[in-house]
Amino acid sequence: MSKLFTVFSFELKEFAKRKSTIIMMLIYIIIAFTVTFIPNIGSGNGAVAKLFSSDSNPNFSKSAYLIKDQNIKFDKGALKEAKEYQDKSKLEEDIKNEKIKEAVVIEKDKWQYLSKSASLINGENEYKKVFEYQLKNYYFSQKGLNYNDIKTIENNMPKIEEISVDSGSLEKRAFMSGFIYAGSFIMYMTVIMFGSILATNVAREKTNRAMELLIVTVKPKILIVGKVLAYSSVAIMEILLIILSLLVGLKINAKNYAEGLKMMLYTIDTKILLVWLIFSLTGFIMLMFLFASCASLVSKLEEINTVITLPMIIFIIAFFLNITVINNPGKSKLSEILSLFPLTSYFVMPTRFAIIDINFAELIISYLILLIATVIIAFISIRVFRNATLHYGKKSSFFKLIRKK
């Protein structure tokens, strides 16, 4: 046990103090913190909203209109300081020269909204809403109807809430899907980063014969377990720091979010986060054993990308299958199988648990299968690692080393 702790502490210190580790960790933390500002960009009164918002136009002083259908009567007082044009070509020229930023052209059978460049973000604005209201009011009055009365009735009607029996309201499902998307990408980036670094470290020790010296005093199984635990510890630290940065960002920005989003944030079930952490950590350890054992097969460092193809493909397939489950969250045989199959369950089961109702027994069974599979893969990886450590000068076969005594 003391030797395992020695290997663990050495690998942990060596990996944690690398500049590349610190830089990548800081990048992920900054990205996570920055993501929390996205929902209030362009909305609310926060500092970020003001930074990204366009120049103010509250009195429509930079707006214009051209009415070709003289039968349509407008309350021009609602248009405030907007300029009236008689010539469409002149209006378009002024928009191009940025004398005005937007304009509305009303014709008999259509109306147009003109701006210098189309915006996908600001598809709706107050100026367009004013004209839309005026037009609706005019056309309703032509039929002898009072648009204001109709609008009042519409506003007082109960709103339809779309409910999925498995996963609750559509808004909640959309929020939880976003949460799981974020968790999946955190897991994806962590495995890709740490798996590659661990594999490179193992391959370098074997090719420069440092491993040959290490196994004289430390058993191969202690060496691989110590490495996996050390890298897993740094990964846990990184994930916890990312979550902390998200929480800090949410604390700063939540007051500027839409009410629906704020309500969902404050009512998020901590069990979902706990299930995600447990499954992700177990799956991560399983994958790290695969990366380490595959990396021990190399005869030279240049072969590293080839030998880690197997765990990389297994992981990437699991990631994309999980994305499929997120996009199609209903109960299906495929998603049930994927949530029990250990090479995909660390992704799929937390996804299903977050989006639909999962029986607690099914959750426990899924984790036990994953845990048993992790232990089995760990033993296989230790065997491969032990047999591969003394095979210098030639590339070894993963499956041959499993059978080798």
Coordinates of C-alpha atoms in Angstrom, one line a residue:
M1 CA 0.0 0.0 0.0
S2 CA 2.9 2.4 0.8
K3 CA 4.4 1.8 -2.6
L4 CA 1.0 2.5 -4.3
F5 CA 0.8 5.8 -2.4
T6 CA 4.3 6.7 -3.4
V7 CA 3.6 6.1 -7.1
F8 CA 0.2 7.9 -6.7
S9 CA 1.7 11.0 -5.0
F10 CA 4.7 11.1 -7.4
E11 CA 2.5 10.9 -10.5
L12 CA 0.0 13.4 -9.1
K13 CA 2.7 16.0 -8.3
E14 CA 4.5 15.5 -11.6
F15 CA 1.3 15.9 -13.6
A16 CA -0.3 18.7 -11.6
K17 CA 2.7 21.0 -11.7
R18 CA 3.1 20.8 -15.5
K19 CA 2.5 24.1 -17.3
S20 CA 0.3 22.5 -19.9
T21 CA -1.9 21.0 -17.2
I22 CA -2.4 24.3 -15.5
I23 CA -3.0 26.2 -18.7
M24 CA -5.6 23.7 -20.0
M25 CA -7.3 23.7 -16.6
L26 CA -7.5 27.5 -16.6
I27 CA -8.9 27.5 -20.1
Y28 CA -11.7 25.1 -19.2
I29 CA -12.5 27.0 -16.1
I30 CA -12.6 30.3 -18.0
I31 CA -14.8 28.8 -20.7
A32 CA -17.2 27.4 -18.1
F33 CA -17.4 30.8 -16.4
T34 CA -17.9 32.6 -19.7
V35 CA -20.8 30.3 -20.7
T36 CA -22.9 31.6 -17.8
F37 CA -22.9 35.0 -19.4
I38 CA -24.5 33.8 -22.6
P39 CA -28.2 33.8 -21.5
N40 CA -28.1 37.5 -20.6
I41 CA -26.4 38.7 -23.7
G42 CA -28.7 41.0 -25.5
S43 CA -31.3 40.9 -22.7
G44 CA -31.8 42.4 -19.3
N45 CA -29.9 45.3 -17.8
G46 CA -26.7 43.5 -16.9
A47 CA -23.2 44.7 -17.8
V48 CA -22.8 42.0 -20.4
A49 CA -26.2 42.9 -22.0
K50 CA -25.1 46.5 -22.3
L51 CA -21.7 45.5 -23.7
F52 CA -23.3 43.4 -26.5
S53 CA -26.3 45.6 -27.1
S54 CA -26.4 47.9 -30.1
D55 CA -26.5 51.7 -29.7
S56 CA -29.7 53.0 -28.1
N57 CA -32.7 54.0 -30.2
P58 CA -35.5 54.4 -27.7
N59 CA -37.3 57.3 -29.5
F60 CA -36.9 55.7 -33.0
S61 CA -34.7 58.7 -34.0
K62 CA -32.6 56.3 -36.2
S63 CA -35.7 54.7 -37.7
A64 CA -37.8 55.6 -40.7
Y65 CA -41.0 54.5 -42.6
L66 CA -42.6 54.8 -46.0
I67 CA -46.3 54.3 -46.5
K68 CA -47.3 53.6 -50.1
D69 CA -50.9 52.4 -49.2
Q70 CA -52.6 55.7 -48.2
N71 CA -55.7 53.8 -47.0
I72 CA -53.8 52.6 -44.0
K73 CA -54.0 55.1 -41.2
F74 CA -51.3 55.1 -38.5
D75 CA -51.1 56.7 -35.1
K76 CA -47.9 58.5 -35.9
G77 CA -47.5 59.5 -32.3
A78 CA -46.6 55.9 -31.6
L79 CA -43.7 56.2 -34.1
K80 CA -42.1 59.0 -31.9
E81 CA -39.2 60.6 -33.8
A82 CA -39.1 58.2 -36.8
K83 CA -38.6 59.9 -40.1
E84 CA -41.1 59.6 -42.9
Y85 CA -39.8 59.1 -46.5
Q86 CA -41.5 59.4 -49.9
D87 CA -38.8 57.7 -52.0
K88 CA -37.8 54.1 -51.3
S89 CA -34.4 54.5 -53.1
K90 CA -33.5 57.5 -51.0
L91 CA -34.5 55.5 -47.9
E92 CA -32.3 52.6 -48.9
E93 CA -29.4 54.9 -49.6
D94 CA -29.6 56.5 -46.2
I95 CA -29.6 53.0 -44.6
K96 CA -26.5 52.1 -46.5
N97 CA -24.8 55.3 -45.4
E98 CA -25.9 54.6 -41.8
K99 CA -27.9 57.8 -41.6
I100 CA -30.7 55.6 -40.3
K101 CA -30.5 52.0 -39.0
E102 CA -33.9 50.6 -39.9
A103 CA -37.0 51.3 -41.9
V104 CA -40.5 49.9 -42.6
V105 CA -42.1 50.1 -46.0
I106 CA -45.9 49.5 -46.1
E107 CA -47.5 48.5 -49.4
K108 CA -51.0 47.3 -50.2
D109 CA -50.4 43.6 -49.9
K110 CA -47.1 43.4 -47.9
W111 CA -44.8 45.3 -45.6
Q112 CA -41.0 45.1 -45.4
Y113 CA -38.5 45.7 -42.7
L114 CA -35.2 47.1 -44.0
S115 CA -31.8 47.3 -42.2
K116 CA -28.2 47.4 -43.4
S117 CA -27.6 43.8 -42.5
A118 CA -29.9 41.1 -41.3
S119 CA -29.6 40.0 -37.7
L120 CA -30.4 36.5 -36.5
I121 CA -30.1 37.5 -32.9
N122 CA -32.3 40.6 -32.9
G123 CA -35.0 39.2 -35.1
E124 CA -37.6 41.2 -33.1
N125 CA -37.4 44.8 -31.9
E126 CA -39.7 47.5 -30.6
Y127 CA -40.0 49.3 -33.9
K128 CA -41.3 46.3 -35.7
K129 CA -43.7 45.6 -32.9
V130 CA -45.2 49.1 -33.2
F131 CA -45.9 48.6 -36.9
E132 CA -47.2 45.1 -36.3
Y133 CA -49.6 46.4 -33.7
Q134 CA -50.7 49.2 -36.0
L135 CA -51.3 46.9 -39.0
K136 CA -53.3 44.4 -37.0
N137 CA -55.4 47.1 -35.4
Y138 CA -56.2 48.5 -38.9
Y139 CA -57.1 45.2 -40.5
F140 CA -59.2 44.1 -37.5
S141 CA -61.1 47.4 -37.6
Q142 CA -61.8 46.8 -41.3
K143 CA -63.8 43.7 -40.2
G144 CA -65.6 45.6 -37.4
L145 CA -63.4 44.0 -34.7
N146 CA -61.6 45.6 -31.8
Y147 CA -58.0 44.4 -31.8
N148 CA -57.4 45.6 -28.2
D149 CA -60.3 43.6 -26.9
I150 CA -59.0 40.5 -28.8
K151 CA -55.5 41.0 -27.5
T152 CA -56.8 41.3 -23.9
I153 CA -58.7 38.0 -24.3
E154 CA -55.6 36.3 -25.7
N155 CA -53.4 37.5 -22.9
N156 CA -55.9 36.3 -20.3
M157 CA -56.3 32.8 -21.8
P158 CA -54.5 30.0 -20.0
K159 CA -51.2 29.2 -21.6
I160 CA -50.8 25.6 -23.1
E161 CA -48.0 23.8 -21.3
E162 CA -46.6 20.8 -23.3
I163 CA -46.0 17.9 -20.9
S164 CA -44.2 14.6 -21.6
V165 CA -45.4 11.9 -19.3
D166 CA -41.8 10.6 -19.0
S167 CA -40.0 13.9 -18.7
G168 CA -42.3 16.7 -17.5
S169 CA -42.7 20.1 -19.2
L170 CA -41.1 20.9 -22.5
E171 CA -39.2 23.8 -20.9
K172 CA -37.8 21.6 -18.1
R173 CA -36.8 18.9 -20.6
A174 CA -35.0 21.5 -22.8
F175 CA -33.2 22.8 -19.8
M176 CA -32.1 19.3 -18.6
S177 CA -31.1 18.4 -22.2
G178 CA -28.8 21.5 -22.1
F179 CA -27.4 20.5 -18.7
I180 CA -26.6 17.0 -20.0
Y181 CA -25.1 18.4 -23.2
A182 CA -22.7 20.5 -21.0
G183 CA -21.9 17.5 -18.8
S184 CA -21.3 15.3 -21.8
F185 CA -18.9 17.8 -23.4
I186 CA -17.0 18.2 -20.0
M187 CA -16.6 14.4 -19.9
Y188 CA -15.6 14.3 -23.6
M189 CA -12.9 16.9 -23.2
T190 CA -11.6 15.5 -19.9
V191 CA -11.2 11.9 -21.3
I192 CA -9.6 13.1 -24.6
M193 CA -7.2 15.3 -22.8
F194 CA -6.2 13.0 -19.8
G195 CA -6.3 9.8 -21.8
S196 CA -3.9 11.2 -24.4
I197 CA -1.5 12.5 -21.7
L198 CA -1.6 9.3 -19.7
A199 CA -1.0 7.2 -22.8
T200 CA 1.9 9.4 -23.9
N201 CA 3.4 9.2 -20.4
V202 CA 3.3 5.4 -20.3
A203 CA 4.6 5.1 -23.9
R204 CA 7.5 7.5 -23.1
E205 CA 8.5 5.5 -20.0
K206 CA 8.5 2.3 -21.9
T207 CA 10.4 3.5 -25.0
N208 CA 13.2 5.3 -22.9
R209 CA 13.4 2.2 -20.7
A210 CA 12.5 4.1 -17.6
M211 CA 9.7 1.6 -17.0
E212 CA 12.4 -1.2 -16.9
L213 CA 14.0 0.5 -13.9
L214 CA 10.7 1.2 -12.2
I215 CA 9.4 -2.4 -12.2
V216 CA 12.5 -3.5 -10.5
T217 CA 11.2 -1.9 -7.3
V218 CA 7.5 -1.5 -8.0
K219 CA 5.2 -4.1 -9.3
P220 CA 3.6 -3.3 -12.7
K221 CA 0.1 -3.5 -11.2
I222 CA 1.0 -0.9 -8.6
L223 CA 2.5 1.3 -11.3
I224 CA -0.5 1.3 -13.5
V225 CA -3.0 1.7 -10.7
G226 CA -1.0 4.5 -9.2
K227 CA -0.9 6.3 -12.5
V228 CA -4.6 5.9 -13.2
L229 CA -5.6 7.0 -9.7
A230 CA -3.3 10.1 -9.9
Y231 CA -4.7 11.2 -13.3
S232 CA -8.2 10.5 -12.1
S233 CA -7.6 12.7 -9.1
V234 CA -6.5 15.6 -11.2
A235 CA -9.5 15.1 -13.5
I236 CA -11.9 15.2 -10.5
M237 CA -10.2 18.4 -9.3
E238 CA -10.6 19.9 -12.8
I239 CA -14.3 18.9 -13.0
L240 CA -15.0 20.3 -9.5
L241 CA -13.3 23.6 -10.4
I242 CA -15.3 23.8 -13.6
I243 CA -18.5 23.2 -11.6
L244 CA -17.4 25.8 -9.1
S245 CA -16.7 28.4 -11.9
L246 CA -20.2 27.6 -13.3
L247 CA -21.8 28.2 -9.9
V248 CA -19.9 31.5 -9.4
G249 CA -20.9 32.6 -12.9
L250 CA -24.5 31.7 -12.3
K251 CA -24.4 33.6 -9.0
I252 CA -23.3 36.7 -10.8
N253 CA -25.6 36.4 -13.9
A254 CA -28.7 34.6 -12.7
K255 CA -30.5 37.8 -11.7
N256 CA -30.4 38.9 -15.4
Y257 CA -31.8 35.6 -16.8
A258 CA -35.4 35.1 -18.0
E259 CA -37.8 34.1 -15.2
G260 CA -38.3 30.6 -16.5
L261 CA -34.6 29.9 -16.7
K262 CA -34.1 31.3 -13.2
M263 CA -36.8 29.1 -11.8
M264 CA -35.3 26.0 -13.4
L265 CA -31.8 26.8 -12.1
Y266 CA -33.1 27.3 -8.5
T267 CA -35.0 24.0 -8.6
I268 CA -32.4 21.7 -10.3
D269 CA -32.3 18.4 -8.6
T270 CA -28.9 17.8 -6.9
K271 CA -29.4 14.0 -7.3
I272 CA -28.9 14.5 -11.1
L273 CA -25.5 16.1 -10.5
L274 CA -24.5 13.4 -8.1
V275 CA -25.5 10.6 -10.5
W276 CA -23.6 12.2 -13.3
L277 CA -20.5 12.6 -11.1
I278 CA -20.6 8.9 -9.9
F279 CA -21.2 7.4 -13.4
S280 CA -18.7 9.7 -15.1
L281 CA -15.9 9.1 -12.6
T282 CA -16.3 5.3 -12.8
G283 CA -16.4 5.4 -16.6
F284 CA -13.4 7.7 -16.6
I285 CA -11.3 5.3 -14.5
M286 CA -12.3 2.4 -16.8
L287 CA -11.2 4.3 -19.8
M288 CA -7.9 5.4 -18.2
F289 CA -7.0 1.8 -17.6
L290 CA -7.7 1.1 -21.3
F291 CA -5.5 4.0 -22.4
A292 CA -2.7 3.0 -20.1
S293 CA -2.7 -0.6 -21.1
C294 CA -2.9 0.2 -24.9
A295 CA -0.1 2.7 -24.6
S296 CA 2.2 0.0 -23.0
L297 CA 2.0 -1.9 -26.3
V298 CA 4.2 0.5 -28.3
S299 CA 7.8 -0.1 -29.3
K300 CA 8.4 3.5 -30.2
L301 CA 6.7 6.8 -29.2
E302 CA 5.5 7.4 -32.8
E303 CA 3.1 4.5 -32.5
I304 CA 1.1 6.1 -29.7
N305 CA -1.7 7.4 -31.9
T306 CA -2.2 4.0 -33.4
V307 CA -2.4 2.0 -30.2
I308 CA -4.9 4.3 -28.5
T309 CA -7.3 4.1 -31.4
L310 CA -9.3 1.3 -29.7
P311 CA -10.2 3.2 -26.5
M312 CA -10.6 6.4 -28.5
I313 CA -13.1 4.8 -30.9
I314 CA -15.0 3.1 -28.0
F315 CA -15.3 6.5 -26.2
I316 CA -16.3 8.5 -29.3
I317 CA -19.0 6.0 -30.3
A318 CA -20.4 6.2 -26.7
F319 CA -20.4 10.0 -26.9
F320 CA -22.4 10.2 -30.1
L321 CA -24.8 7.5 -29.0
N322 CA -25.4 9.6 -25.9
I323 CA -26.1 12.7 -28.1
T324 CA -28.7 10.5 -30.0
V325 CA -30.4 9.7 -26.7
I326 CA -30.5 13.3 -25.7
N327 CA -32.1 14.3 -28.9
N328 CA -34.6 11.4 -28.6
P329 CA -35.3 11.2 -24.9
G330 CA -38.4 9.0 -25.0
K331 CA -38.2 5.4 -23.7
S332 CA -36.9 3.0 -26.2
K333 CA -35.2 -0.4 -26.2
L334 CA -32.0 1.0 -27.6
S335 CA -31.6 3.6 -24.9
E336 CA -32.4 1.0 -22.2
I337 CA -29.8 -1.3 -23.6
L338 CA -27.2 1.5 -23.9
S339 CA -27.9 2.6 -20.3
L340 CA -27.0 -1.0 -19.1
F341 CA -24.1 -1.7 -21.4
P342 CA -21.0 -0.7 -19.5
L343 CA -19.1 0.9 -22.4
T344 CA -21.9 3.4 -22.9
S345 CA -23.8 3.5 -19.6
Y346 CA -21.5 6.1 -18.0
F347 CA -22.9 8.5 -20.6
V348 CA -26.4 7.3 -21.3
M349 CA -27.7 6.4 -17.8
P350 CA -27.1 9.9 -16.3
T351 CA -28.8 11.3 -19.5
R352 CA -31.9 9.2 -19.1
F353 CA -32.0 9.8 -15.3
A354 CA -32.0 13.6 -15.9
I355 CA -34.5 13.7 -18.8
I356 CA -37.0 10.9 -18.0
D357 CA -38.2 9.0 -14.9
I358 CA -35.9 6.1 -14.2
N359 CA -36.7 3.3 -11.7
F360 CA -34.1 3.5 -8.8
A361 CA -33.5 -0.3 -9.2
E362 CA -32.6 0.2 -12.8
L363 CA -30.1 2.9 -11.8
I364 CA -28.5 0.7 -9.2
I365 CA -28.3 -2.3 -11.6
S366 CA -26.7 -0.1 -14.3
Y367 CA -24.1 1.2 -11.9
L368 CA -23.2 -2.2 -10.6
I369 CA -22.7 -3.5 -14.1
L370 CA -20.5 -0.5 -14.8
L371 CA -18.5 -1.0 -11.6
I372 CA -18.0 -4.8 -12.3
A373 CA -17.0 -4.1 -15.9
T374 CA -14.5 -1.4 -14.6
V375 CA -12.9 -3.9 -12.2
I376 CA -12.7 -6.6 -14.9
I377 CA -11.2 -4.1 -17.4
A378 CA -8.8 -3.0 -14.7
F379 CA -7.6 -6.6 -14.2
I380 CA -7.2 -7.1 -17.9
S381 CA -5.4 -3.8 -18.3
I382 CA -3.0 -4.7 -15.4
R383 CA -2.3 -8.1 -17.1
V384 CA -1.6 -6.5 -20.5
F385 CA 0.5 -3.7 -18.8
R386 CA 2.6 -6.3 -16.9
N387 CA 3.2 -8.5 -19.9
A388 CA 3.9 -5.5 -22.2
T389 CA 6.5 -3.8 -19.9
L390 CA 9.3 -6.3 -20.8
H391 CA 8.5 -6.4 -24.5
Y392 CA 10.9 -3.9 -25.8
G393 CA 11.8 -3.4 -29.4
K394 CA 8.6 -4.8 -30.9
K395 CA 5.0 -3.8 -31.0
S396 CA 2.8 -6.1 -28.9
S397 CA -0.7 -7.4 -29.4
F398 CA -3.4 -6.5 -26.8
F399 CA -5.3 -9.8 -27.0
K400 CA -2.1 -12.0 -27.1
L401 CA -0.9 -10.3 -23.9
I402 CA -4.2 -11.1 -22.2
R403 CA -3.6 -14.8 -22.8
K404 CA 0.1 -14.7 -22.0
K405 CA 1.0 -16.2 -18.6

